[in-house]
XYZ file of C-alpha atoms in Angstrom:
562
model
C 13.899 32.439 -23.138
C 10.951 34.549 -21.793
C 9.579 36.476 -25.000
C 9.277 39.421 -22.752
C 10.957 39.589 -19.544
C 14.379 36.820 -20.720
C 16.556 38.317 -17.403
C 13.739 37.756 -14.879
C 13.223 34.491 -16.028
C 16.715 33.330 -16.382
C 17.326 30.644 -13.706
C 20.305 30.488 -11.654
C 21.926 27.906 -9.271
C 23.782 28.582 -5.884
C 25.062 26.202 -4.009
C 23.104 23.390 -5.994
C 20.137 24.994 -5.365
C 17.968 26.764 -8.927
C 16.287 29.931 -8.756
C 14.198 29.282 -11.417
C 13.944 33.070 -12.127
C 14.788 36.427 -10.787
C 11.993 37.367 -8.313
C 12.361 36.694 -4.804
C 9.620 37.409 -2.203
C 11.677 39.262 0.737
C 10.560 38.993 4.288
C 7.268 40.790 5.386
C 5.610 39.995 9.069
C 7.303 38.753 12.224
C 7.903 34.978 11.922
C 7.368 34.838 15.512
C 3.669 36.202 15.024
C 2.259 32.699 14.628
C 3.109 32.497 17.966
C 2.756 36.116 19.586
C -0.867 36.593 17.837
C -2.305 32.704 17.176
C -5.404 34.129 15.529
C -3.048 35.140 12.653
C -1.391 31.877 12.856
C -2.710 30.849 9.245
C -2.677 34.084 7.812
C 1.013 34.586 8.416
C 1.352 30.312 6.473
C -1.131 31.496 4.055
C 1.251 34.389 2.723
C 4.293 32.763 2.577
C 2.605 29.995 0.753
C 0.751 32.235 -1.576
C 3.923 33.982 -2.878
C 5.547 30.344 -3.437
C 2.654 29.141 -5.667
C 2.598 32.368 -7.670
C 5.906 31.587 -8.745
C 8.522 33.214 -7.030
C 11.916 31.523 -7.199
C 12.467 32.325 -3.250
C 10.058 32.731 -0.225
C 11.434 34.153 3.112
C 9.519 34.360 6.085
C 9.420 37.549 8.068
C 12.071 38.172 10.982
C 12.891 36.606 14.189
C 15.140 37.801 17.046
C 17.807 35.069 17.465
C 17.059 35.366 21.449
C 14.704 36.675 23.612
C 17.516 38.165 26.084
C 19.519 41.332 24.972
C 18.030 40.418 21.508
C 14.564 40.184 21.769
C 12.477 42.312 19.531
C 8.817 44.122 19.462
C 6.122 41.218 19.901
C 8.457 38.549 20.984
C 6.464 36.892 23.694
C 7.153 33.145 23.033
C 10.936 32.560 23.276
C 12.497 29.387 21.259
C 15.299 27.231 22.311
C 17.045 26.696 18.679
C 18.772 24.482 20.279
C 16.151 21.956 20.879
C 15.131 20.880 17.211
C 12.412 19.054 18.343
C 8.988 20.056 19.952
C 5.839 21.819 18.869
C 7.883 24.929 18.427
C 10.431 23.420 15.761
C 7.230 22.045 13.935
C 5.714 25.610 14.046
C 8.759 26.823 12.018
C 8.828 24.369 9.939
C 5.511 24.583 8.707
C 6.815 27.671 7.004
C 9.538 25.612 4.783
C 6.804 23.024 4.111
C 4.221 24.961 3.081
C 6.975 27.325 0.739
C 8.662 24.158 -0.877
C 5.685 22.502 -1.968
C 5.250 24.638 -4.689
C 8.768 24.550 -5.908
C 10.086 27.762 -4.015
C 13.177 28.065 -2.098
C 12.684 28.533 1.326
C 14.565 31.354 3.517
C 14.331 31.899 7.252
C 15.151 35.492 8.225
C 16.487 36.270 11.451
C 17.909 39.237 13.301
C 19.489 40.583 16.523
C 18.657 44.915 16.712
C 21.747 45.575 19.095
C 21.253 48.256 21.205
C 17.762 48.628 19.302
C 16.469 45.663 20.535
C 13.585 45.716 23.056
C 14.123 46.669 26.742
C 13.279 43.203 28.274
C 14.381 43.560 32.339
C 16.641 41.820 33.652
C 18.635 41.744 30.298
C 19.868 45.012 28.517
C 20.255 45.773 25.109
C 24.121 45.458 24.044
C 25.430 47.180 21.172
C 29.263 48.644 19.663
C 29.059 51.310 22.461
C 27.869 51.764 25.975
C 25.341 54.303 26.498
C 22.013 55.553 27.438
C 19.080 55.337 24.589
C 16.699 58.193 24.248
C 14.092 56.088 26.294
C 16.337 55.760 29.497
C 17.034 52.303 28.788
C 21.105 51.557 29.248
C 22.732 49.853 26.254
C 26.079 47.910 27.269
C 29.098 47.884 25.145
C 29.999 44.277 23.354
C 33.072 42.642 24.673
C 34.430 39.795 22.915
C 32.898 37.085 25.519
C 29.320 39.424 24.678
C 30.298 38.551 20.858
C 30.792 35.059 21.349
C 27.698 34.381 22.874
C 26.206 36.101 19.988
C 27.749 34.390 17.086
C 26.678 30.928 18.913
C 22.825 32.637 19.227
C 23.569 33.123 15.443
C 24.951 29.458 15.094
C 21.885 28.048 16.697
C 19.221 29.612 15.189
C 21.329 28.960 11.472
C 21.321 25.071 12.570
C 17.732 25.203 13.628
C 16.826 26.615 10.093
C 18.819 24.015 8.302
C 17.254 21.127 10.259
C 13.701 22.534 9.636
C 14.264 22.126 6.211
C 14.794 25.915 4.812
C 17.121 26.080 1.667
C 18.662 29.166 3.542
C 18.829 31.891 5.931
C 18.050 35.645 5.178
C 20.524 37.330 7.378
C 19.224 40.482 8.688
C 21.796 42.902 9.193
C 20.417 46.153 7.781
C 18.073 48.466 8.790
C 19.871 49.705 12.423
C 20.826 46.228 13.603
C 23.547 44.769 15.114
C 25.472 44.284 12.046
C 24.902 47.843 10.710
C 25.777 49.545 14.088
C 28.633 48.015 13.629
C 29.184 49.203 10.234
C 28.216 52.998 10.836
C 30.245 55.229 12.347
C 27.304 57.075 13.490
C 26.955 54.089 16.202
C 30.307 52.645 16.025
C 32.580 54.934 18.197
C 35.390 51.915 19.507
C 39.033 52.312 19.442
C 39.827 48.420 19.799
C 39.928 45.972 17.197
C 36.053 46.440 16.347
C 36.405 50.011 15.447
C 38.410 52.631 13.263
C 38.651 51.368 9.947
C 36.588 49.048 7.566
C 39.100 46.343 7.904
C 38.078 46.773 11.981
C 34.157 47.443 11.864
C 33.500 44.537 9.900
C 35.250 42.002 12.263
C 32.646 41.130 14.100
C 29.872 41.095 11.323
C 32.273 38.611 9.673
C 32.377 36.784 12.572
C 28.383 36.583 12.642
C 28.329 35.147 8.953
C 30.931 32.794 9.810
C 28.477 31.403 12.889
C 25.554 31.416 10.115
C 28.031 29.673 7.854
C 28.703 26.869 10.125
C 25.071 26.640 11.288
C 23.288 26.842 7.623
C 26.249 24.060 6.248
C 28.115 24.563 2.954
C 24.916 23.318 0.913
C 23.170 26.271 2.070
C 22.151 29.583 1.188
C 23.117 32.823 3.263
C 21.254 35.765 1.717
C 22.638 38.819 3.740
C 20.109 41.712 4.179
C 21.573 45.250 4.729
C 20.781 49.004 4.612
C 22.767 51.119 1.693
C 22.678 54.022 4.059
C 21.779 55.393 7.686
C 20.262 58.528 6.496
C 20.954 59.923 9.629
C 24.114 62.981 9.566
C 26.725 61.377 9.912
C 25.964 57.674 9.497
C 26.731 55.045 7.170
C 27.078 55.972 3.382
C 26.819 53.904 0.480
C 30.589 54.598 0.276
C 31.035 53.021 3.592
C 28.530 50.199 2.376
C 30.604 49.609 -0.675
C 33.327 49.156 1.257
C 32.022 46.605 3.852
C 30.358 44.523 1.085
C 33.984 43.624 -0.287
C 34.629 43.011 3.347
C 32.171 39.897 2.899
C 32.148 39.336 -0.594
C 31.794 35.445 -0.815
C 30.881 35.540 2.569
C 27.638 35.570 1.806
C 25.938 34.290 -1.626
C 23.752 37.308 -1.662
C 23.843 41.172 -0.732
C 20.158 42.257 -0.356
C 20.494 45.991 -0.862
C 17.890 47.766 1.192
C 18.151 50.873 2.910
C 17.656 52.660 6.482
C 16.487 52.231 9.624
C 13.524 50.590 10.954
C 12.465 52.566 13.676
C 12.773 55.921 11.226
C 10.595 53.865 8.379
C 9.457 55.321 5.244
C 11.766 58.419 6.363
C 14.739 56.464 5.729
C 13.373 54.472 2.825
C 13.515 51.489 4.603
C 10.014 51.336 3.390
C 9.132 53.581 -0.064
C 5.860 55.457 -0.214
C 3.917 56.869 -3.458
C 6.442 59.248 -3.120
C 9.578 57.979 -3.604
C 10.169 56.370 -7.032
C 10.170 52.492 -7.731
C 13.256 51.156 -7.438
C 14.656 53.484 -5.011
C 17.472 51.601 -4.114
C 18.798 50.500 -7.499
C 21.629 52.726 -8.053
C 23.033 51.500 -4.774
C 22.313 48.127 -5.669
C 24.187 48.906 -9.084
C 27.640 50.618 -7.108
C 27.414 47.008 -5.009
C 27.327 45.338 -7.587
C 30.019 46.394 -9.403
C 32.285 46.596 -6.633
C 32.123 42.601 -5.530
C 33.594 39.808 -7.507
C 31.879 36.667 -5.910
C 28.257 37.859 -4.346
C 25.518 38.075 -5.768
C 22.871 41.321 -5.162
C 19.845 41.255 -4.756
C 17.930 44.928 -4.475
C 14.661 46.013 -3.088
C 12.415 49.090 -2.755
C 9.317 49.720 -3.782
C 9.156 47.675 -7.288
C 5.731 46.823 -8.590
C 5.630 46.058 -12.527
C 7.722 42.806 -14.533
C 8.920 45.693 -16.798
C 10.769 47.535 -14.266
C 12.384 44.608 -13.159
C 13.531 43.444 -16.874
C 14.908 46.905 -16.961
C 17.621 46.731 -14.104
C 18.492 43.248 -14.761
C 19.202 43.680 -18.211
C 21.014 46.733 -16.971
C 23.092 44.669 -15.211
C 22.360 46.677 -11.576
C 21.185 43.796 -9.683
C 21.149 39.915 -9.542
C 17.657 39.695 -9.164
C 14.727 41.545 -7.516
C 13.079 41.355 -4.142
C 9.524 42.493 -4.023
C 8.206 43.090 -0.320
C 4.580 44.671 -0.178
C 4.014 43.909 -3.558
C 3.443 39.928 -2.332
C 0.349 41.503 -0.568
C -1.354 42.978 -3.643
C -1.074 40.429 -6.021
C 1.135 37.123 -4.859
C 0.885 36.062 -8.639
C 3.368 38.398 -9.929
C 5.691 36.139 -10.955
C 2.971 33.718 -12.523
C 1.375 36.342 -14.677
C 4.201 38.128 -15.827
C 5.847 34.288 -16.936
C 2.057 33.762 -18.602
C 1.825 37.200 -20.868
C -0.958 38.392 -18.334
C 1.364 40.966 -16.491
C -1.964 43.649 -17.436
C -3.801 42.264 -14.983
C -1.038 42.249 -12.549
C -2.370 43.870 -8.993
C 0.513 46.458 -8.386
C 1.165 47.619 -5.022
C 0.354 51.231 -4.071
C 2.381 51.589 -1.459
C -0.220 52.963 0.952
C 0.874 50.963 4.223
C -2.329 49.083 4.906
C -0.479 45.754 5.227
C 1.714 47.708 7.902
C 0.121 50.110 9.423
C 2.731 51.090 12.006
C 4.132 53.966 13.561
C 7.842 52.419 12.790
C 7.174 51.625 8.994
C 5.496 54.940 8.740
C 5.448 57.160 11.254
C 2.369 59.897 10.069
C 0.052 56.837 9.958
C -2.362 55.913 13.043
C -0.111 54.373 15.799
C 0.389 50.657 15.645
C -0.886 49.800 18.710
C -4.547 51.450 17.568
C -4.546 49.730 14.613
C -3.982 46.130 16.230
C -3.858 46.972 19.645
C -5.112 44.706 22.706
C -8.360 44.403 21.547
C -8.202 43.248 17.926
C -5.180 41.532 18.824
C -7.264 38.273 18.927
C -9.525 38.606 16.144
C -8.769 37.077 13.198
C -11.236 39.010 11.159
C -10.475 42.113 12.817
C -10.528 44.636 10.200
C -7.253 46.096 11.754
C -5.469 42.494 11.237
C -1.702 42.914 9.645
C -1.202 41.932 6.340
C -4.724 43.297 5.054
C -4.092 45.130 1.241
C -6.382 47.994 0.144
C -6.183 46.610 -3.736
C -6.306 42.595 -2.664
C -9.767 42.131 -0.903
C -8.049 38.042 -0.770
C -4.999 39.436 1.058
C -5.550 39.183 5.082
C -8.789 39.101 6.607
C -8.577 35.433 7.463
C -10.021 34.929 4.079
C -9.418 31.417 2.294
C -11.239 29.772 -0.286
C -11.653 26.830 0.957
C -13.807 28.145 3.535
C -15.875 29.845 1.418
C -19.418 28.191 0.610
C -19.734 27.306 -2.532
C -22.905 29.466 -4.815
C -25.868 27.778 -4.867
C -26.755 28.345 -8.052
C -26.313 31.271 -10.495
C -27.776 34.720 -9.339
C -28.482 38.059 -10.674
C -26.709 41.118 -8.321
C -27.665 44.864 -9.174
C -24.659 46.525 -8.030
C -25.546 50.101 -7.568
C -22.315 52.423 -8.175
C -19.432 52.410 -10.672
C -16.371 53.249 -7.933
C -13.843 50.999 -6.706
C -16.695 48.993 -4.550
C -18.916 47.928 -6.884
C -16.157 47.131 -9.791
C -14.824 44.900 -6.907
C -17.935 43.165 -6.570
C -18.659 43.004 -10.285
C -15.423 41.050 -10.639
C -16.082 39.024 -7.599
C -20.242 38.267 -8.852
C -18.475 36.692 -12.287
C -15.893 34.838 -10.369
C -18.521 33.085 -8.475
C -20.504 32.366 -11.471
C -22.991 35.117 -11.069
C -24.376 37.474 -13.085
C -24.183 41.546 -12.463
C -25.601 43.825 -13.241
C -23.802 47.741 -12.791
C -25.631 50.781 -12.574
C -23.219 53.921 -12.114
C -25.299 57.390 -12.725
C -22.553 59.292 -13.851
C -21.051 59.372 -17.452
C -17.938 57.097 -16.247
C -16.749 54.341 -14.164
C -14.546 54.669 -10.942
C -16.506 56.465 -8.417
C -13.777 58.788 -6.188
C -10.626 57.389 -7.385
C -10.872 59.556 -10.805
C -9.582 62.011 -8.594
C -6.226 60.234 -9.928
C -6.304 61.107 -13.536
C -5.655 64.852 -12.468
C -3.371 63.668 -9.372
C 0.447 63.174 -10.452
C 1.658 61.443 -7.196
C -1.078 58.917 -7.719
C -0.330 57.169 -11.215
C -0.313 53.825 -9.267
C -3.862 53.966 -8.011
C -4.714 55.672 -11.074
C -3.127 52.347 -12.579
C -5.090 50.386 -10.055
C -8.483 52.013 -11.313
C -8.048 51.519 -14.561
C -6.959 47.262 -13.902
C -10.764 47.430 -12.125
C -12.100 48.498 -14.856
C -10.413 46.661 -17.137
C -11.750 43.306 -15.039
C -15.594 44.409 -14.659
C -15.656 44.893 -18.643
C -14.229 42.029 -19.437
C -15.418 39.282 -17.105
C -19.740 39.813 -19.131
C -20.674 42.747 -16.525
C -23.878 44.694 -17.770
C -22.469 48.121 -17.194
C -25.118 50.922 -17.424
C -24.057 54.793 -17.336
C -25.796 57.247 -16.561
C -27.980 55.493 -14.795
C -30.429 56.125 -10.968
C -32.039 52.920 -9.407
C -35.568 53.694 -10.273
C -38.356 51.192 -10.006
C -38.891 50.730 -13.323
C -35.090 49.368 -13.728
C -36.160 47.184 -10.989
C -38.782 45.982 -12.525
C -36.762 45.517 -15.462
C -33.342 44.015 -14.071
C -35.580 41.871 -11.280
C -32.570 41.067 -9.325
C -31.948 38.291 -6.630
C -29.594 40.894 -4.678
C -29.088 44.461 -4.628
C -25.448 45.519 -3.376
C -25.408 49.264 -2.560
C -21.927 50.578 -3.397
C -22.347 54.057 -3.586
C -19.417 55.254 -2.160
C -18.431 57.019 1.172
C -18.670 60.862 2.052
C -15.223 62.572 3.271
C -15.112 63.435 7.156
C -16.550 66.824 8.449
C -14.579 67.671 11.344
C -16.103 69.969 14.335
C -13.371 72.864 13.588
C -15.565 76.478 13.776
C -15.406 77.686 10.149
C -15.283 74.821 8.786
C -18.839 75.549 6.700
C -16.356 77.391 3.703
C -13.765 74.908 3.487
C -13.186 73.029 0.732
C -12.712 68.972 1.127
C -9.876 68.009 -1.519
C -11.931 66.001 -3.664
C -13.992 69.195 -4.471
C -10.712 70.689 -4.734
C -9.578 68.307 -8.024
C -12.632 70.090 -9.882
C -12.321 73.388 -8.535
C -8.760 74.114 -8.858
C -9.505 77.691 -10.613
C -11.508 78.585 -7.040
C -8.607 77.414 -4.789
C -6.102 80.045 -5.064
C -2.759 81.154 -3.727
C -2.762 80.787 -0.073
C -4.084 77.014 1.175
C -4.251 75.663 4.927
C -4.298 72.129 4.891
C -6.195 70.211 7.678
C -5.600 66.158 7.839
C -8.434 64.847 10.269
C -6.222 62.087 11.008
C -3.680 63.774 12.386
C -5.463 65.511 14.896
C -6.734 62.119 15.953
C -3.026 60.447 15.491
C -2.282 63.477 18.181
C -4.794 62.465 20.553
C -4.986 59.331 20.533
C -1.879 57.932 21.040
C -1.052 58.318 25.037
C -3.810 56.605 26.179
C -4.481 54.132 23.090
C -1.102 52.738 23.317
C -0.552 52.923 26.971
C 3.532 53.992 26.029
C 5.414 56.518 23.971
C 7.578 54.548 21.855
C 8.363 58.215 19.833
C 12.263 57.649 20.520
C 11.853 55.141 17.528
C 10.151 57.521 15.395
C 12.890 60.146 15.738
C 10.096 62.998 17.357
């Protein structure tokens, strides 16, 4: 038994098949993007395999429309036959469960089918529980049951296809607006046949789904079913409703991941949490799932980013174990360092959307199709690439050590500035075997991010700061305070390399009056000359605004709810 954390490291077996703890690492990135974007090819093998050798029990890949008819999805370009398990294709998705299982993980593939969601891809329309037009023109076509059969047998295939790749299991997407949900909700779910009306009703065809998965995935394997606690949308599913569905399939599946809302509506509908939103935002209605089914186990996700929290509602007995999402970005060792007592020097996710910067995960951020858009599509170093982390300089980037050159020699660096830049390459100087030298002239170390201390919304990259500091102490940095670059410390330090990290200046934007304005930095230190009435102006929005028509070329803003 862990000294520490004994209910996240308590293994479990399903279906003859040990989770050797609690943690699994949930789906993040299109599975289909080794083949939509090839530059990000490794990148996208490189993080699943990173979060299976720091220890987490289960890896999933990220999603992947079971067709690329009515059910394609955003980026889908390269359609699969799943029934073919043969080809460069299958070998491409099996890759994934190779690269996961050789470091003891499990190995999930997620798939999904968004209904009358799903991407407008002519000559086939999206079909979904009711017949309608979408707020982007496109007509959606009511299931019948022939529509349903063909479905389930998409559902069977692409189940089969997983097993014979070699995946322990199959994260079945139903959450987050899809198919499944739609069916769920009576916000989408309007039918008075056999599919609609009651619980017993709506959940006929989802069952019939899992069954399809069921036969595909065999009894030996494991069917982890994703889905959303609520719409949050008036009117729309509950966690009442949810409740009630999950007894619907209780056995069904060996899982119940409890996430929550839609995709297209994001961090809105906590289908993503920001710094906002507490950690663990979907743990009470992992808890009421949990105690309403008898055979399934649950699984709950949202925004978790420290072992202790996740000791906290197992013990409770709330959940079955704990999906971390993002947090497989900032630091894939999680699980490793909590298991090894170093859980201090765990990197814990900030939640700031740099690994998805897109206008469906969060809709105030700079459109997606800026951020990776036609241009940087191809790049591999891109600074715009997906899966990038603002605390994991390792994460992204098509960064891996391998390719790195190895020093030649030991060095001394002068590293000129004590913020978040020069810590960073403090830490990365002694991991190299160099030695550093850090000059910072004022009285304390982390540059613009002490802004946090005072900040209450922004304990996590407060937390962050601090775990920089922590490092560049600790790992034989010669930190001077209070310190300028003068010649005579030259002459003294006589360094091999001088890094300049001194930091960045906030944006001036051309606004008339802007000359007695106050940029909020300043504002942290000057709170006494703020006062009562405040105007706010975010340069990025104005440039968000702007830029969007004729950077993404179309107005995708039904998915955004605007």
């Amino acid at each position: 038994m862990h000294p520490r954390f004994p209910h996240v490291f308590e293994p479990i077996t399903i279906r003859g098949k040990t989770y050797k703890n609690r943690l699994i690492a949930a789906p993040t990135m299109f599975a289909h993007s080794i083949f939509t974007i090839p530059a990000m090819k490794e990148n996208v093998y490189r993080m699943v395999e990173n979060r299976a050798r720091g220890g987490f029990a289960a890896v999933s890949t990220g999603e992947h429309p079971v067709n690329a008819e009515e059910g394609t999805a955003l980026f889908y370009e390269h359609p699969i036959d799943f029934t073919k398990p043969e080809g460069p294709d299958f070998e491409a998705i099996r890759e994934y469960a190779d690269r996961i299982r050789k470091y003891g993980a499990l190995c999930y593939f997620e798939f999904c089918h968004e209904g009358a969601r799903a991407e407008h891809n002519p000559p086939y329309s999206p079909w979904g529980p009711d017949g309608y037009v979408r707020e982007d023109g496109v007509e959606v076509k009511a299931l019948d049951l022939p529509m349903m059969e063909k479905i389930c047998t998409d559902f069977y295939n692409i189940s089969r296809y997983a097993r014979l790749c070699g995946f322990d299991g199959v994260l079945l997407h139903g959450g987050h607006g899809f198919i499944i949900q739609q069916f769920v909700s009576p916000w989408t779910n309007h039918r008075t046949d056999e599919f609609g009306g009651s619980m017993e009703n709506r959940a006929r065809f989802p069952k019939m789904i899992i069954d399809a998965c069921r036969r595909g995935i065999g009894e030996d394997g494991i069917i982890e079913f994703r889905f959303s606690a609520e719409d949050g949308e008036p009117g729309g599913m509950t966690i009442g409703d949810t409740v009630e569905f999950c007894k619907e399939i209780d056995g069904l599946v060996d899982i119940i991941h409890v996430s929550n809302g839609l995709k297209w509506a994001g961090s809105r509908t906590h289908t993503f949490s920001s710094f906002l939103d507490p950690h663990g935002i979907n743990v009470e209605h992992a808890a009421k799932v949990k105690a309403a089914v008898k055979q399934s186990k649950v699984a709950v996700i949202g925004g978790f980013n420290s072992p202790e929290h996740c000791e906290e509602v197992l013990a409770a007995g709330k959940a079955d174990f704990i999906e971390l999402g993002r947090q497989g970005f900032a630091d894939p060792e999680f699980p490793n360092k909590a298991l090894n007592g170093q859980e201090d020097s765990i990197r814990r996710c900030v939640r700031c959307f740099q690994c998805y910067p897109g206008f469906c995960e969060h809709p105030t951020d700079i459109p997606l199709f800026e951020k990776i858009g036609p241009e940087e599509a191809g790049k591999i170093y891109s600074p715009f690439a997906m899966g990038r982390c603002a605390i994991n300089p390792n994460s992204g980037f098509g960064w891996y050590p391998e390719t790195v050159s190895a020093p030649q020699g030991s060095r001394k660096v002068l590293i000129v500035g004590g913020g978040p830049g020069g810590l960073q390459a403090a830490i990365t100087c002694a991991q190299r075997g160099h030695r550093a030298v850090l000059v910072e002239k004022a009285g304390r170390l982390g540059g613009t991010m002490n802004f946090t201390d005072t900040d209450g919304d922004k304990v996590d990259l407060r937390n962050f700061k601090n775990l920089l500091i922590r490092e560049a102490e600790g790992c034989g940095t010669d930190i001077r305070l209070n310190t300028t670059v003068t010649q005579e410390l030259l002459d003294e330090v006589k360094p091999d390399v001088v890094l300049l990290a001194v930091g960045g200046r906030p944006t001036v934007p051309p606004i008339p009056g802007i000359e007695t304005a106050m940029d909020a930095l300043t504002a942290y230190d000057s709170m006494d000359k703020v006062g009562k009435r405040v105007v706010l102006a975010a340069w990025w929005a104005v440039r968000w605004a702007y830029s969007w028509p004729t950077r993404a070329g179309r107005s995708p803003f039904w998915r955004c709810g605007t």
